[in-house]
Amino acid sequence: MFTDLQTIPGTADNGSLLIAGPCSAESRDQVMATARRLAAAGVRVFRAGVWKPRTRPGGFEGVGLPALQWLADVKAETGMITATEVATRDHLEAAVDAGVDIVWIGARTSANPFAVQEIADAIASTSEQPAVLVKNPVSPDLELWIGALQRIYDAGVRRLGAIHRGFSTYGESKYRNPPHWSIPIELRRRLAGLPVICDPSHITGHADMVASVARQAIDMGFDGLIIESHIEPCRALSDSAQQITPDQLKALMADLAPRRGCVDSPTLDDLRRRIDEIDDELLEVVARRMSIAREIGAYKRLNGMAVIQPDRYNTLMSRRITAGTDIGLSENFMRQLLAALHEESVRHQIEDGKNDREITE
């Protein structure tokens, strides 16, 4: 379905894509100074926000159209590919007219099918199509993400990729936007061949965590990174806490040599075989659990009991989470595992009850 990563401008010979630059284009001096330092560090693609939708009004919302000329100046002086975010038809058309090579659709926009379709229609009517990257929606909704990608693909875009920038969440977290790695992994499985790069700046929200998440993404096989880098992060007008300096980015790049791919190894083959055997056993155990859940459902129906028993569920969750963490499993994993098992058990009980009613009717 998708062309490979090499079709996206700025992709390195080793097949990886690195996009870097400030969150916002604040002034020509700031843009040019940052771009020169990044170019010297070996960065091929320069990013800068021209339009910056903020959560609340009153903050810095970007310079707008004048900043597009600064991106053109970056390209003319350094030879770097340029990239910026677009959220409307007008943004897209202005960026293309200014010679921007790559546009990305942000998390807020990708969550709105009307907005994505407007951009897709604009792209379809544009003779000089840019490469397009689509960030995941703010919420952890894989289908919404895929839908946004499909709209852009249907507009005729083949230089297409995705950006994983994490997902909003309630409650405390060490991340600004927790990564929920299983979602981009499933995206890559569902849309084979789609290039997916990672945005550790927005995932972490903290400059001192960017390198570790970038390393994790590369180890997991992501096709590249988009990282916010500012000549003076402490003076940045937006997202100052998560931006790193060009020197810090250069050091990060030096530490990100890709790990080796799969190699023939009897030891690894044996370990994988053992994992497969355990997975088979797990499926058999889960199947037995669901069989007992159906018996419990039948008993509840016979005795006029509700399918869901909140008190028991809360007690079991607490006890099982403690047992899991005691043997080295994370609390988050235990919550997800137990919630999934409970949901499937409830489904079996409800479906069996529905089937019983259909039979009697």
Short mmCIF file of C-alpha atoms in Angstrom, two decimals:
data_model
loop_
_atom_site.label_atom_id
_atom_site.label_comp_id
_atom_site.label_asym_id
_atom_site.label_seq_id
_atom_site.Cartn_x
_atom_site.Cartn_y
_atom_site.Cartn_z
CA MET A 1 0.00 0.00 0.00
CA PHE A 2 2.71 2.47 0.97
CA THR A 3 6.01 3.40 -0.62
CA ASP A 4 9.12 3.02 1.50
CA LEU A 5 10.68 5.66 3.71
CA GLN A 6 13.28 6.58 1.10
CA THR A 7 10.63 8.49 -0.86
CA ILE A 8 10.28 11.06 1.95
CA PRO A 9 12.69 13.97 1.47
CA GLY A 10 15.64 14.05 3.84
CA THR A 11 15.80 10.31 4.55
CA ALA A 12 19.37 9.21 5.21
CA ASP A 13 21.16 6.51 3.24
CA ASN A 14 20.72 4.11 6.16
CA GLY A 15 16.94 4.44 5.83
CA SER A 16 16.35 6.62 8.90
CA LEU A 17 14.69 10.04 9.02
CA LEU A 18 15.66 12.75 11.50
CA ILE A 19 13.66 15.98 11.62
CA ALA A 20 14.80 18.66 14.06
CA GLY A 21 14.23 22.31 14.82
CA PRO A 22 12.42 24.64 17.19
CA CYS A 23 8.85 24.16 18.32
CA SER A 24 8.06 27.61 16.90
CA ALA A 25 9.63 29.94 14.38
CA GLU A 26 9.91 33.00 16.62
CA SER A 27 12.18 35.32 14.65
CA ARG A 28 14.38 35.12 11.59
CA ASP A 29 17.53 35.34 13.72
CA GLN A 30 16.38 32.49 15.97
CA VAL A 31 15.40 30.31 13.01
CA MET A 32 18.61 30.89 11.05
CA ALA A 33 20.93 30.49 14.06
CA THR A 34 19.29 27.19 15.02
CA ALA A 35 19.27 25.93 11.43
CA ARG A 36 22.97 26.66 10.92
CA ARG A 37 23.89 24.74 14.07
CA LEU A 38 21.66 21.81 13.17
CA ALA A 39 22.99 21.66 9.63
CA ALA A 40 26.54 21.59 11.02
CA ALA A 41 25.47 18.68 13.24
CA GLY A 42 24.34 16.72 10.19
CA VAL A 43 20.57 17.26 10.35
CA ARG A 44 18.95 17.13 6.91
CA VAL A 45 15.39 18.19 7.70
CA PHE A 46 14.60 21.42 9.56
CA ARG A 47 11.25 21.80 11.30
CA ALA A 48 9.62 24.88 12.79
CA GLY A 49 6.04 25.67 13.74
CA VAL A 50 4.59 28.53 11.71
CA TRP A 51 1.06 28.31 13.12
CA LYS A 52 0.87 27.16 16.75
CA PRO A 53 -2.60 26.26 18.04
CA ARG A 54 -2.44 26.52 21.83
CA THR A 55 -4.73 24.89 24.36
CA ARG A 56 -5.76 28.27 25.74
CA PRO A 57 -5.91 31.65 23.99
CA GLY A 58 -3.49 34.35 24.91
CA GLY A 59 -0.25 32.45 24.43
CA PHE A 60 2.17 32.63 21.54
CA GLU A 61 0.36 31.19 18.52
CA GLY A 62 3.08 31.51 15.93
CA VAL A 63 4.22 34.24 13.58
CA GLY A 64 2.20 32.94 10.65
CA LEU A 65 2.93 33.68 7.00
CA PRO A 66 6.16 35.71 7.49
CA ALA A 67 7.81 32.63 9.04
CA LEU A 68 7.40 30.72 5.78
CA GLN A 69 9.95 33.06 4.22
CA TRP A 70 12.37 32.20 7.02
CA LEU A 71 12.01 28.51 6.16
CA ALA A 72 12.73 29.36 2.53
CA ASP A 73 15.84 31.24 3.70
CA VAL A 74 16.95 28.16 5.67
CA LYS A 75 16.66 26.02 2.55
CA ALA A 76 18.50 28.56 0.39
CA GLU A 77 21.41 28.96 2.80
CA THR A 78 21.85 25.45 4.24
CA GLY A 79 20.26 23.19 1.64
CA MET A 80 18.14 21.59 4.34
CA ILE A 81 14.70 20.15 3.65
CA THR A 82 11.98 22.13 5.47
CA ALA A 83 8.90 20.95 7.38
CA THR A 84 6.02 22.57 9.23
CA GLU A 85 2.58 21.78 10.65
CA VAL A 86 -0.62 22.60 8.75
CA ALA A 87 -4.14 22.58 10.15
CA THR A 88 -6.28 24.10 7.38
CA ARG A 89 -6.54 24.33 3.60
CA ASP A 90 -5.06 27.85 3.75
CA HIS A 91 -2.07 26.60 5.75
CA LEU A 92 -1.44 23.80 3.27
CA GLU A 93 -1.63 26.04 0.22
CA ALA A 94 0.60 28.72 1.77
CA ALA A 95 3.21 26.14 2.81
CA VAL A 96 3.30 24.58 -0.65
CA ASP A 97 3.56 28.00 -2.32
CA ALA A 98 6.52 28.80 -0.04
CA GLY A 99 8.33 25.61 -1.07
CA VAL A 100 7.94 23.65 2.17
CA ASP A 101 8.90 20.04 1.43
CA ILE A 102 7.17 18.16 4.28
CA VAL A 103 4.00 19.04 6.16
CA TRP A 104 2.60 17.29 9.15
CA ILE A 105 -0.93 17.15 10.51
CA GLY A 106 -0.97 17.71 14.26
CA ALA A 107 -2.64 15.66 16.98
CA ARG A 108 -5.58 18.01 17.43
CA THR A 109 -6.22 18.16 13.68
CA SER A 110 -5.87 14.43 13.02
CA ALA A 111 -8.66 13.87 15.55
CA ASN A 112 -11.06 15.88 13.36
CA PRO A 113 -12.11 14.03 10.15
CA PHE A 114 -13.60 17.23 8.70
CA ALA A 115 -10.30 19.09 9.09
CA VAL A 116 -8.27 16.18 7.70
CA GLN A 117 -10.59 15.89 4.71
CA GLU A 118 -10.24 19.63 4.02
CA ILE A 119 -6.46 19.25 3.94
CA ALA A 120 -6.73 16.10 1.82
CA ASP A 121 -8.91 17.92 -0.72
CA ALA A 122 -6.40 20.78 -0.84
CA ILE A 123 -3.56 18.33 -1.44
CA ALA A 124 -5.49 16.61 -4.21
CA SER A 125 -5.83 19.93 -6.05
CA THR A 126 -2.16 20.85 -5.61
CA SER A 127 0.25 20.21 -8.49
CA GLU A 128 3.33 20.17 -6.23
CA GLN A 129 2.42 17.70 -3.48
CA PRO A 130 4.53 17.80 -0.31
CA ALA A 131 5.33 14.69 1.69
CA VAL A 132 2.80 14.34 4.51
CA LEU A 133 3.21 13.00 8.04
CA VAL A 134 0.18 12.42 10.27
CA LYS A 135 0.51 12.61 14.05
CA ASN A 136 -1.58 10.32 16.19
CA PRO A 137 -4.76 11.87 17.62
CA VAL A 138 -4.65 13.22 21.15
CA SER A 139 -6.73 10.29 22.39
CA PRO A 140 -5.45 6.70 22.07
CA ASP A 141 -7.74 5.91 19.13
CA LEU A 142 -6.01 3.75 16.52
CA GLU A 143 -8.98 3.74 14.13
CA LEU A 144 -9.07 7.55 14.10
CA TRP A 145 -5.35 7.63 13.30
CA ILE A 146 -5.76 5.11 10.47
CA GLY A 147 -8.76 7.05 9.15
CA ALA A 148 -6.71 10.25 8.92
CA LEU A 149 -3.93 8.43 7.07
CA GLN A 150 -6.44 6.87 4.67
CA ARG A 151 -7.94 10.27 3.85
CA ILE A 152 -4.52 11.62 2.91
CA TYR A 153 -3.68 8.47 0.96
CA ASP A 154 -6.96 8.70 -0.95
CA ALA A 155 -5.94 12.23 -1.97
CA GLY A 156 -3.13 10.65 -3.99
CA VAL A 157 -0.29 11.15 -1.49
CA ARG A 158 2.24 8.32 -1.60
CA ARG A 159 5.05 10.05 0.26
CA LEU A 160 3.17 9.44 3.48
CA GLY A 161 4.18 8.58 7.02
CA ALA A 162 3.01 8.72 10.62
CA ILE A 163 4.33 10.42 13.74
CA HIS A 164 3.89 8.83 17.16
CA ARG A 165 3.81 11.66 19.73
CA GLY A 166 2.09 9.93 22.64
CA PHE A 167 -1.43 10.31 24.01
CA SER A 168 -3.09 12.62 26.50
CA THR A 169 -4.05 11.11 29.81
CA TYR A 170 -5.54 12.02 33.16
CA GLY A 171 -3.71 11.46 36.39
CA GLU A 172 -0.02 11.51 37.21
CA SER A 173 2.57 10.31 34.72
CA LYS A 174 6.27 10.85 34.20
CA TYR A 175 5.41 11.59 30.57
CA ARG A 176 3.69 14.61 29.12
CA ASN A 177 1.93 12.26 26.70
CA PRO A 178 2.36 8.58 27.63
CA PRO A 179 3.58 6.58 24.62
CA HIS A 180 1.29 3.52 24.79
CA TRP A 181 3.75 1.74 22.49
CA SER A 182 1.28 -0.99 21.62
CA ILE A 183 -0.75 1.47 19.50
CA PRO A 184 1.98 2.49 17.02
CA ILE A 185 3.13 -1.13 16.92
CA GLU A 186 -0.37 -2.19 15.91
CA LEU A 187 -0.47 0.65 13.37
CA ARG A 188 2.66 -0.73 11.71
CA ARG A 189 1.15 -4.20 11.67
CA ARG A 190 -2.12 -2.99 10.17
CA LEU A 191 -0.52 -0.67 7.59
CA ALA A 192 2.51 -2.67 6.52
CA GLY A 193 5.17 -0.53 4.90
CA LEU A 194 3.98 2.75 6.39
CA PRO A 195 6.98 4.73 7.74
CA VAL A 196 6.45 5.62 11.41
CA ILE A 197 8.71 8.05 13.24
CA CYS A 198 8.68 8.97 16.91
CA ASP A 199 8.37 12.37 18.60
CA PRO A 200 10.16 11.97 21.96
CA SER A 201 9.87 15.70 22.67
CA HIS A 202 6.06 15.61 22.96
CA ILE A 203 6.03 12.18 24.60
CA THR A 204 8.31 13.25 27.43
CA GLY A 205 7.73 16.98 27.82
CA HIS A 206 11.17 17.14 29.46
CA ALA A 207 14.47 17.75 27.69
CA ASP A 208 16.39 15.41 29.98
CA MET A 209 14.15 12.47 28.98
CA VAL A 210 14.27 12.97 25.21
CA ALA A 211 17.41 10.90 24.61
CA SER A 212 16.17 7.84 26.51
CA VAL A 213 12.81 7.73 24.69
CA ALA A 214 14.55 8.35 21.37
CA ARG A 215 16.82 5.37 22.07
CA GLN A 216 13.83 3.24 23.00
CA ALA A 217 12.04 4.15 19.77
CA ILE A 218 15.05 3.27 17.62
CA ASP A 219 15.50 -0.01 19.48
CA MET A 220 11.85 -0.81 18.74
CA GLY A 221 12.44 -0.31 15.03
CA PHE A 222 10.86 3.10 14.42
CA ASP A 223 11.91 4.64 11.11
CA GLY A 224 13.15 7.92 12.55
CA LEU A 225 12.65 10.79 14.96
CA ILE A 226 11.25 14.31 15.03
CA ILE A 227 12.88 16.29 17.85
CA GLU A 228 12.45 19.86 19.00
CA SER A 229 15.73 21.78 19.15
CA HIS A 230 16.14 25.47 19.97
CA ILE A 231 19.24 27.62 20.04
CA GLU A 232 18.22 28.87 23.52
CA PRO A 233 15.52 26.57 24.95
CA CYS A 234 15.12 28.60 28.13
CA ARG A 235 13.96 31.57 26.04
CA ALA A 236 11.63 29.62 23.75
CA LEU A 237 8.14 31.09 23.42
CA SER A 238 6.49 27.65 23.37
CA ASP A 239 7.31 24.26 24.92
CA SER A 240 10.62 25.45 26.34
CA ALA A 241 10.88 22.55 28.79
CA GLN A 242 11.07 19.85 26.12
CA GLN A 243 13.48 21.43 23.64
CA ILE A 244 17.16 20.53 23.49
CA THR A 245 20.07 22.53 22.08
CA PRO A 246 21.70 21.65 18.75
CA ASP A 247 24.79 20.48 20.66
CA GLN A 248 22.65 18.14 22.78
CA LEU A 249 21.00 16.84 19.62
CA LYS A 250 24.41 16.17 18.05
CA ALA A 251 25.41 14.12 21.11
CA LEU A 252 22.09 12.25 20.95
CA MET A 253 22.62 11.44 17.26
CA ALA A 254 26.06 10.02 17.98
CA ASP A 255 24.52 7.63 20.50
CA LEU A 256 21.75 6.44 18.21
CA ALA A 257 23.55 4.04 15.89
CA PRO A 258 20.89 1.50 14.83
CA ARG A 259 21.05 -1.86 16.58
CA ARG A 260 21.65 -4.99 14.54
CA GLY A 261 18.66 -6.61 12.93
CA CYS A 262 17.71 -10.28 13.15
CA VAL A 263 20.56 -12.75 12.78
CA ASP A 264 20.55 -16.52 12.54
CA SER A 265 21.13 -17.85 16.03
CA PRO A 266 20.32 -21.29 17.46
CA THR A 267 20.17 -19.72 20.93
CA LEU A 268 17.68 -17.07 19.87
CA ASP A 269 15.62 -19.64 17.94
CA ASP A 270 15.43 -21.83 21.05
CA LEU A 271 14.37 -18.94 23.26
CA ARG A 272 11.65 -17.96 20.77
CA ARG A 273 10.44 -21.55 20.60
CA ARG A 274 10.10 -21.59 24.38
CA ILE A 275 8.17 -18.29 24.27
CA ASP A 276 5.82 -19.77 21.64
CA GLU A 277 5.19 -22.81 23.84
CA ILE A 278 4.38 -20.62 26.82
CA ASP A 279 2.04 -18.49 24.70
CA ASP A 280 0.19 -21.65 23.64
CA GLU A 281 -0.16 -22.63 27.29
CA LEU A 282 -1.43 -19.15 28.16
CA LEU A 283 -4.15 -19.39 25.50
CA GLU A 284 -5.25 -22.75 26.87
CA VAL A 285 -5.43 -21.32 30.41
CA VAL A 286 -7.43 -18.30 29.23
CA ALA A 287 -9.84 -20.59 27.35
CA ARG A 288 -10.39 -22.62 30.55
CA ARG A 289 -10.98 -19.39 32.47
CA MET A 290 -13.65 -18.28 29.99
CA SER A 291 -15.34 -21.68 30.21
CA ILE A 292 -15.69 -21.23 33.97
CA ALA A 293 -16.89 -17.64 33.42
CA ARG A 294 -19.72 -18.99 31.28
CA GLU A 295 -20.70 -21.40 34.06
CA ILE A 296 -20.72 -18.47 36.50
CA GLY A 297 -22.92 -16.53 34.06
CA ALA A 298 -25.40 -19.40 33.91
CA TYR A 299 -25.51 -19.54 37.72
CA LYS A 300 -26.11 -15.78 37.96
CA ARG A 301 -28.96 -15.92 35.46
CA LEU A 302 -30.56 -18.84 37.30
CA ASN A 303 -30.42 -16.92 40.57
CA GLY A 304 -31.35 -13.47 39.23
CA MET A 305 -27.92 -11.95 39.89
CA ALA A 306 -26.29 -9.08 37.99
CA VAL A 307 -23.46 -10.04 35.68
CA ILE A 308 -21.06 -7.43 37.06
CA GLN A 309 -20.26 -7.53 40.77
CA PRO A 310 -18.29 -4.33 41.46
CA ASP A 311 -17.18 -5.17 45.00
CA ARG A 312 -15.67 -8.49 43.97
CA TYR A 313 -14.06 -6.93 40.89
CA ASN A 314 -12.37 -4.19 42.96
CA THR A 315 -11.15 -6.70 45.53
CA LEU A 316 -9.72 -9.01 42.86
CA MET A 317 -8.04 -6.13 41.03
CA SER A 318 -6.31 -4.97 44.19
CA ARG A 319 -5.18 -8.45 45.19
CA ARG A 320 -3.99 -9.50 41.72
CA ILE A 321 -2.16 -6.22 41.10
CA THR A 322 -0.27 -6.66 44.36
CA ALA A 323 0.56 -10.25 43.46
CA GLY A 324 1.76 -9.17 40.02
CA THR A 325 3.96 -6.35 41.22
CA ASP A 326 5.47 -8.70 43.83
CA ILE A 327 6.83 -10.88 41.01
CA GLY A 328 8.16 -7.98 38.94
CA LEU A 329 5.20 -7.11 36.68
CA SER A 330 4.29 -3.44 36.34
CA GLU A 331 1.10 -2.13 37.90
CA ASN A 332 0.03 -0.66 34.56
CA PHE A 333 0.43 -4.02 32.82
CA MET A 334 -1.53 -5.80 35.55
CA ARG A 335 -4.39 -3.30 35.32
CA GLN A 336 -4.61 -3.68 31.54
CA LEU A 337 -4.37 -7.47 31.70
CA LEU A 338 -6.99 -7.86 34.41
CA ALA A 339 -9.33 -5.35 32.80
CA ALA A 340 -9.09 -7.21 29.47
CA LEU A 341 -9.74 -10.57 31.11
CA HIS A 342 -12.72 -9.19 33.02
CA GLU A 343 -14.18 -7.54 29.92
CA GLU A 344 -13.91 -10.78 27.94
CA SER A 345 -15.47 -12.77 30.81
CA VAL A 346 -18.40 -10.35 30.98
CA ARG A 347 -18.82 -10.60 27.21
CA HIS A 348 -19.06 -14.39 27.41
CA GLN A 349 -21.63 -14.21 30.21
CA ILE A 350 -23.76 -11.64 28.35
CA GLU A 351 -23.54 -13.45 25.01
CA ASP A 352 -24.53 -16.77 26.62
CA GLY A 353 -27.52 -15.07 28.25
CA LYS A 354 -28.53 -13.55 24.93
CA ASN A 355 -28.28 -16.94 23.21
CA ASP A 356 -30.41 -18.55 25.93
CA ARG A 357 -33.14 -15.94 25.39
CA GLU A 358 -33.08 -16.43 21.63
CA ILE A 359 -33.47 -20.17 22.07
CA THR A 360 -36.45 -19.83 24.40
CA GLU A 361 -38.10 -17.29 22.10
#
